[in-house]
Coordinates of C-alpha atoms in Angstrom, one line a residue:
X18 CA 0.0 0.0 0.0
X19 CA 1.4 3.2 -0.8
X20 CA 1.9 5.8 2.1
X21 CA 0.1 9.1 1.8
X22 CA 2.6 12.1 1.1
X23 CA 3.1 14.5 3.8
X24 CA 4.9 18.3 3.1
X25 CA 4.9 21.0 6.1
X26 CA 5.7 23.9 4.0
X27 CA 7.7 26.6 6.9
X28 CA 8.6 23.3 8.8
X29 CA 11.3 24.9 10.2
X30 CA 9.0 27.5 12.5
X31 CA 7.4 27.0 15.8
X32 CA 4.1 25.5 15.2
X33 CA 5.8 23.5 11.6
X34 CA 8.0 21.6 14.1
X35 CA 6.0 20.9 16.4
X36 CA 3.8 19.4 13.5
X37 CA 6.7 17.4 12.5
X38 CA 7.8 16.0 15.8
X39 CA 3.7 14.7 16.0
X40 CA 4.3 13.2 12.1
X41 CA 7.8 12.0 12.0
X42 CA 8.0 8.8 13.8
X43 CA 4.3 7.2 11.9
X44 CA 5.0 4.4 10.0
X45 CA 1.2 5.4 8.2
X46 CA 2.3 8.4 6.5
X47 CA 5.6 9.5 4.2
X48 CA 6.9 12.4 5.5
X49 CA 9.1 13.9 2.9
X50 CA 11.2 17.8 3.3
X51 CA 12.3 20.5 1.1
X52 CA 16.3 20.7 1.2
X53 CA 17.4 23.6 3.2
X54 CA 19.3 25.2 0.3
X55 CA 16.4 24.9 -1.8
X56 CA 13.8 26.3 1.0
X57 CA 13.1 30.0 -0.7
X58 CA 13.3 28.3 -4.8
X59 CA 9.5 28.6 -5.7
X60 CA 10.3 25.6 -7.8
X61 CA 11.3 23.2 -5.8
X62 CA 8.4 24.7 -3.2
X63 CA 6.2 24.0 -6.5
X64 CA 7.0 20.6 -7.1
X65 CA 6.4 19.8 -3.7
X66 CA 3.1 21.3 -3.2
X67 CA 2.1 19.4 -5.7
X68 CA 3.2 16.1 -5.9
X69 CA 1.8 15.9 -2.1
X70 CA -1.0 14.2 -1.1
X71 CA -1.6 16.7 2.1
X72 CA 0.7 19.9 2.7
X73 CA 0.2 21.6 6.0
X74 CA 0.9 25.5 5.5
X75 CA 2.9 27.3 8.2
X76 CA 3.7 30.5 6.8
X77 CA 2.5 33.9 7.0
X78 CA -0.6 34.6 5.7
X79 CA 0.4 36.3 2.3
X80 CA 3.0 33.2 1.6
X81 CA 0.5 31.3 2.7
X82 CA -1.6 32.5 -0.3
X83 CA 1.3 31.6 -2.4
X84 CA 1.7 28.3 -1.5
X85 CA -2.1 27.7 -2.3
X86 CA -1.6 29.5 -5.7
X87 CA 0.8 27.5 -6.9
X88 CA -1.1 24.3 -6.5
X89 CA -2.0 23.2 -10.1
X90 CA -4.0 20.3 -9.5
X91 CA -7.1 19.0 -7.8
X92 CA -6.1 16.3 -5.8
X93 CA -3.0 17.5 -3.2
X94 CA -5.3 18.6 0.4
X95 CA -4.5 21.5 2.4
X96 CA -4.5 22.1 5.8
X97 CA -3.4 26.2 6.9
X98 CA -2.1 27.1 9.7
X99 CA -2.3 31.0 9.1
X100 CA -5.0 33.3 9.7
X101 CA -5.8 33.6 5.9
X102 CA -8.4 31.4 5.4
X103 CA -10.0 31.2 8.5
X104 CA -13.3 33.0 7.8
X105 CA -13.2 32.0 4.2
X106 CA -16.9 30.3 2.9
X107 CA -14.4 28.2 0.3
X108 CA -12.8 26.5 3.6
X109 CA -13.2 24.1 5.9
X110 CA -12.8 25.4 9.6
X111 CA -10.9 22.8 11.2
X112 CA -12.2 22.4 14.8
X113 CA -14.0 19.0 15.0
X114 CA -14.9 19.1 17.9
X115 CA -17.1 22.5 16.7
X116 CA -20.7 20.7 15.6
X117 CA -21.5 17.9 15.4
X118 CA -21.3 17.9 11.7
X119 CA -18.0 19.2 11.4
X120 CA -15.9 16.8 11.5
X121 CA -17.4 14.6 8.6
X122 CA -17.0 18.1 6.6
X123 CA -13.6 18.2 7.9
X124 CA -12.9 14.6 6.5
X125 CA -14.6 15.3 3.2
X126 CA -12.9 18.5 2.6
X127 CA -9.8 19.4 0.1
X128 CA -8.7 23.1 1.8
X129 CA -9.3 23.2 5.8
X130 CA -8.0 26.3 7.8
X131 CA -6.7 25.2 11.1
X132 CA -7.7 27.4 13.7
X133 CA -6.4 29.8 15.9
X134 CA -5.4 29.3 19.4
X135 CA -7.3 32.1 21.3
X136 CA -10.4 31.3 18.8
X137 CA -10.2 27.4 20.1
X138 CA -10.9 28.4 23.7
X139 CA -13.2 31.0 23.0
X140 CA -15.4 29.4 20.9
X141 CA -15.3 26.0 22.6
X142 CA -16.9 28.4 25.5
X143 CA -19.1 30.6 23.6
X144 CA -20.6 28.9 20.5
X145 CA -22.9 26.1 22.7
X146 CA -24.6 28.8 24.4
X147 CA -25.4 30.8 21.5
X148 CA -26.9 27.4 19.7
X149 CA -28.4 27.2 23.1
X150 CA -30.0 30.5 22.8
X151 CA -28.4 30.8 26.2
X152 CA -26.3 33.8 25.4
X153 CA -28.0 36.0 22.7
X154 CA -26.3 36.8 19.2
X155 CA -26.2 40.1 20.0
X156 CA -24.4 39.6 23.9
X157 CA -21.7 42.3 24.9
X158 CA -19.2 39.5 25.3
X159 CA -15.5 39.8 26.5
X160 CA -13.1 37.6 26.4
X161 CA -9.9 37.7 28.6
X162 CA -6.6 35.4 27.8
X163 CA -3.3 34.7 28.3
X164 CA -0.9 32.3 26.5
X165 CA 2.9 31.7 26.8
X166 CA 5.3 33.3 24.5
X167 CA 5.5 31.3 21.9
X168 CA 2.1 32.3 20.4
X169 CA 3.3 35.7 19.8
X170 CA 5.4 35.1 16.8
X171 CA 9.4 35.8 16.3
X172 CA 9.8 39.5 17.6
X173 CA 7.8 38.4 21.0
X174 CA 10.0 35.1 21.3
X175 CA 13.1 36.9 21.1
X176 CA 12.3 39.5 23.6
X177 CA 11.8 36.5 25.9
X178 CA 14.4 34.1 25.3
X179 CA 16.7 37.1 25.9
X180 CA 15.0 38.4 29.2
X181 CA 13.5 41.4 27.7
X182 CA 9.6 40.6 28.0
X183 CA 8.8 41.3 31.4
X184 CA 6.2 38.8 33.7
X185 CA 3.0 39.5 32.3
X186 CA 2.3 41.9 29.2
X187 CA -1.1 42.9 27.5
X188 CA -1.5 43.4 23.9
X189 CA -3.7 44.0 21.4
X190 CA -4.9 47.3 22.9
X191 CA -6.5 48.7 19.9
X192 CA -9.0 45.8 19.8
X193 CA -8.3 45.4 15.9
X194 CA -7.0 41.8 16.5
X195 CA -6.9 39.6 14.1
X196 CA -8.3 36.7 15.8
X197 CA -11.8 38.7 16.7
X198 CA -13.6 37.9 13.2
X199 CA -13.0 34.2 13.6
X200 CA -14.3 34.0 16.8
X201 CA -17.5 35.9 15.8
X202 CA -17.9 34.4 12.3
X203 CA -17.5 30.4 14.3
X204 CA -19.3 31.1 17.6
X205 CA -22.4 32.8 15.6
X206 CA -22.0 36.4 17.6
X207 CA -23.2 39.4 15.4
X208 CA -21.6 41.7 17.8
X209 CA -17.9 42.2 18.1
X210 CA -16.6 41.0 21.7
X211 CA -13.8 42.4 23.4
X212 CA -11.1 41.0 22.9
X213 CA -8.3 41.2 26.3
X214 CA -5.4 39.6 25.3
X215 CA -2.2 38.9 27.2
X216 CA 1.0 36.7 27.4
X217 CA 3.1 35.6 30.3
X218 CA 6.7 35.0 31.0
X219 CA 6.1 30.8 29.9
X220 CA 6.9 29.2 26.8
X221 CA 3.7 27.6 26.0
X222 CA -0.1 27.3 27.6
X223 CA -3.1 29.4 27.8
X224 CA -6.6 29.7 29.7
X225 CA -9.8 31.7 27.5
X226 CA -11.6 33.2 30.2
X227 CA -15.4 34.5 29.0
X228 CA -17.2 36.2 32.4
X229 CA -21.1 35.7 32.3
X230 CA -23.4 38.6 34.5
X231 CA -25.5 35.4 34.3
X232 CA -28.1 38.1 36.2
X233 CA -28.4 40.1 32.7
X234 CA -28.8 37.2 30.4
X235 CA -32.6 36.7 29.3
X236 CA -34.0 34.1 31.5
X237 CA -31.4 34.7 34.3
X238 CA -29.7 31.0 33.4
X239 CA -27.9 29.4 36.3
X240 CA -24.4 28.1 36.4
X241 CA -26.0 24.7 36.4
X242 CA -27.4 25.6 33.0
X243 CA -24.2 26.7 31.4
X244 CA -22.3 23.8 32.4
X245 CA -25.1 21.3 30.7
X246 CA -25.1 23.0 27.8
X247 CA -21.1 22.1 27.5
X248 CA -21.3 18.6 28.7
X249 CA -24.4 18.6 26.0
X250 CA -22.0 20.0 23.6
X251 CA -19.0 17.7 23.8
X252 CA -20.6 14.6 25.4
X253 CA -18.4 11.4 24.0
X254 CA -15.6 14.0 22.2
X255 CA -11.9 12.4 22.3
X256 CA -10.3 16.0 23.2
X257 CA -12.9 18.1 24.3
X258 CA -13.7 17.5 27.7
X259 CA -16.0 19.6 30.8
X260 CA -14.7 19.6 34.0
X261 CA -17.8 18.6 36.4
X262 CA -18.9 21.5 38.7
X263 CA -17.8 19.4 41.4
X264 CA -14.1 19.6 40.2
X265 CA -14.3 23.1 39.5
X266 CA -15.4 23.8 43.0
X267 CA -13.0 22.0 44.5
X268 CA -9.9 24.2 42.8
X269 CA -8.3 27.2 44.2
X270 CA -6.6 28.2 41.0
X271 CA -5.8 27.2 37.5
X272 CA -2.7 27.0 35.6
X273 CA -2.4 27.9 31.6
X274 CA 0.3 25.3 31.2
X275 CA -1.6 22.2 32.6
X276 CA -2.5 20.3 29.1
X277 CA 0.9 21.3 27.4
X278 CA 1.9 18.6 25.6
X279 CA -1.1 17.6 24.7
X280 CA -4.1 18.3 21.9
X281 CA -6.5 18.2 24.8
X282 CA -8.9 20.9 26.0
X283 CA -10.6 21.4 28.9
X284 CA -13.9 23.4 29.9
X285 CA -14.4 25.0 33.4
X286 CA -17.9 26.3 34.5
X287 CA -16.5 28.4 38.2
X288 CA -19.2 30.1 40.0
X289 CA -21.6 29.6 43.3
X290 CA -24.4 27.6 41.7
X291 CA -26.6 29.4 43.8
X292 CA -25.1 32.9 42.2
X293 CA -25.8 35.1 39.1
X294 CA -22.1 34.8 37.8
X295 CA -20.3 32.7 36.0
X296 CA -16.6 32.4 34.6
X297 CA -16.2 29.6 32.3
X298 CA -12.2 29.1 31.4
X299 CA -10.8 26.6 28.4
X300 CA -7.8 25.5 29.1
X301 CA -5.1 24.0 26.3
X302 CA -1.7 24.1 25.0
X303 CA -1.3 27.2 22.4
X304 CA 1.1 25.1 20.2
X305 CA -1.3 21.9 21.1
X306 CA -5.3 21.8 20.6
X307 CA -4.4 25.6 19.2
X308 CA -2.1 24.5 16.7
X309 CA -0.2 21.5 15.9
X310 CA -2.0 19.1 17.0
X311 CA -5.1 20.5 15.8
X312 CA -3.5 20.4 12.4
X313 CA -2.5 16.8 12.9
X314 CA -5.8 15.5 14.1
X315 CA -7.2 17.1 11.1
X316 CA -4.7 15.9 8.8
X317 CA -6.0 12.4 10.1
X318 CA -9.7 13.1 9.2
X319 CA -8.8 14.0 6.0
X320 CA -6.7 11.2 5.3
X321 CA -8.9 8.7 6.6
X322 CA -6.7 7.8 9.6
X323 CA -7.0 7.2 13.3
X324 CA -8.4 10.4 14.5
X325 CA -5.9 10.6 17.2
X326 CA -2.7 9.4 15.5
X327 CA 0.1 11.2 16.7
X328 CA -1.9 12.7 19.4

């Protein structure tokens, strides 16, 4: 039987070697590499795009847009890592776990944009309670996060590494991030939430906090409410998983680096469940569930392969 073709094209960057670490030892799949001195020849980039049965994309999002231009035929799958596709009608967002009919659109699909990492948290929290009719469409919602340093791309990873970044920064202070219409365009919010993004002095991790004034919400929904509309949402799901309101109550804090490693997620519903507010917090590995391995578990559904291979 011959082995599906596997190309990470920008291999060589955070999230492509993560990807490749998850890849490289499968005996299902052929891994195959562009050689370093050929790595910027559009070329040799071409030929490999192309003879490929599945190239994962972990550029920028204009070379990104390259890559998928030079494809010439009909057959080679995509999966991007980039932000460039994410909202696009034309592709497949790649979070499984998102519907229930996602992942068999996931598996039939030729071009699926991975998502990103604050998104994954977010709208594993938000996008149950809007199909719920929980949280209305139009809800003021905000959404506070932090995530380790490696999410922040080269210039942020370098002021680390070399001391310069400080404990705790926030960014995104204009609130023109680029992760905001994602989250609205998956989650099914026709309002823009606030975005409150941060990153702390760790390489990898994050928590997706969304506060609920459960008081102002029509119907006045209890905490018990919110959390069955999760454990509704991802009952039986392989990565997705709700923390029961017992186990939430029982913790005094909650660490963003607790699933590194891994492509899990987890859901927390914290709150007195005789009270009118809620915090519900996602917790996952940035470079994990909101990035490699998302790609990898969707490179499986695509290809027909264990969904967890690698994972």
């Amino acid at each position: 039987m011959t082995l599906p073709t596997i190309f990470i094209d920008g291999e060589a960057g955070t999230t492509g070697l993560q990807i490749r670490d998850r890849l490289i030892g499968r005996s299902d799949l052929n891994l195959v590499s562009i050689d370093p001195a050929r790595r910027k020849d559009p070329t040799a980039r071409a030929e490999l795009l192309n003879a490929a049965d599945l190239v994962i994309l972990c550029l920028p999002d204009e070379a990104a847009k390259d890559a998928v231009a030079m494809i010439a035929n009909d057959t080679t799958r995509v999966v991007d890592a980039s932000t460039a596709y994410r909202v696009d009608p034309a592709w497949t967002y790649g979070f499984a776990e998102m519907s229930k009919g996602q992942r068999a659109a996931i598996a039939g699909s030729t071009r699926v944009s991975n998502p990103g990492c604050y998104p994954t948290g977010f709208i594993g929290l938000v996008r149950p309670l809007v199909q719920a009719g929980i949280v209305p469409a139009d809800w003021p919602v905000t959404v506070n996060a932090v995530s380790g340093y490696s999410g922040g791309g080269k210039a942020m990873i370098a002021d680390y590494e070399q001391g310069r970044g400080g404990p705790f920064r926030a960014y995104g202070l204009t609130q023109k991030h680029k992760h905001v219409p994602e989250m609205m365009a998956h989650t099914g919010l026709t309002g823009r939430p606030l975005f409150a993004p941060a990153v702390g002095a760790y390489a990898q991790g994050m928590l997706v906090e969304v506060p609920l004034q459960l008081w102002a919400l029509p119907g006045a929904p209890s905490v018990g409410d919110i959390h069955a509309a999760l454990t509704d949402a991802y009952a039986g799901e392989r990565f997705v998983s709700v923390a029961s309101l017992q186990e939430s109550q029982a913790l005094s804090g909650l660490l963003p680096e607790g699933l590194n490693g891994t492509n899990q997620m987890r859901l927390f519903v914290f709150g007195d469940p005789d009270g009118d507010q809620a915090r519900l917090l996602a917790q996952l590995d940035n470079l994990g569930k909101g990035a490699s391995g998302a790609a990898v578990q969707n490179l499986n559904l695509m290809l027909g392969l264990d969904e967890g291979a690698g994972l």
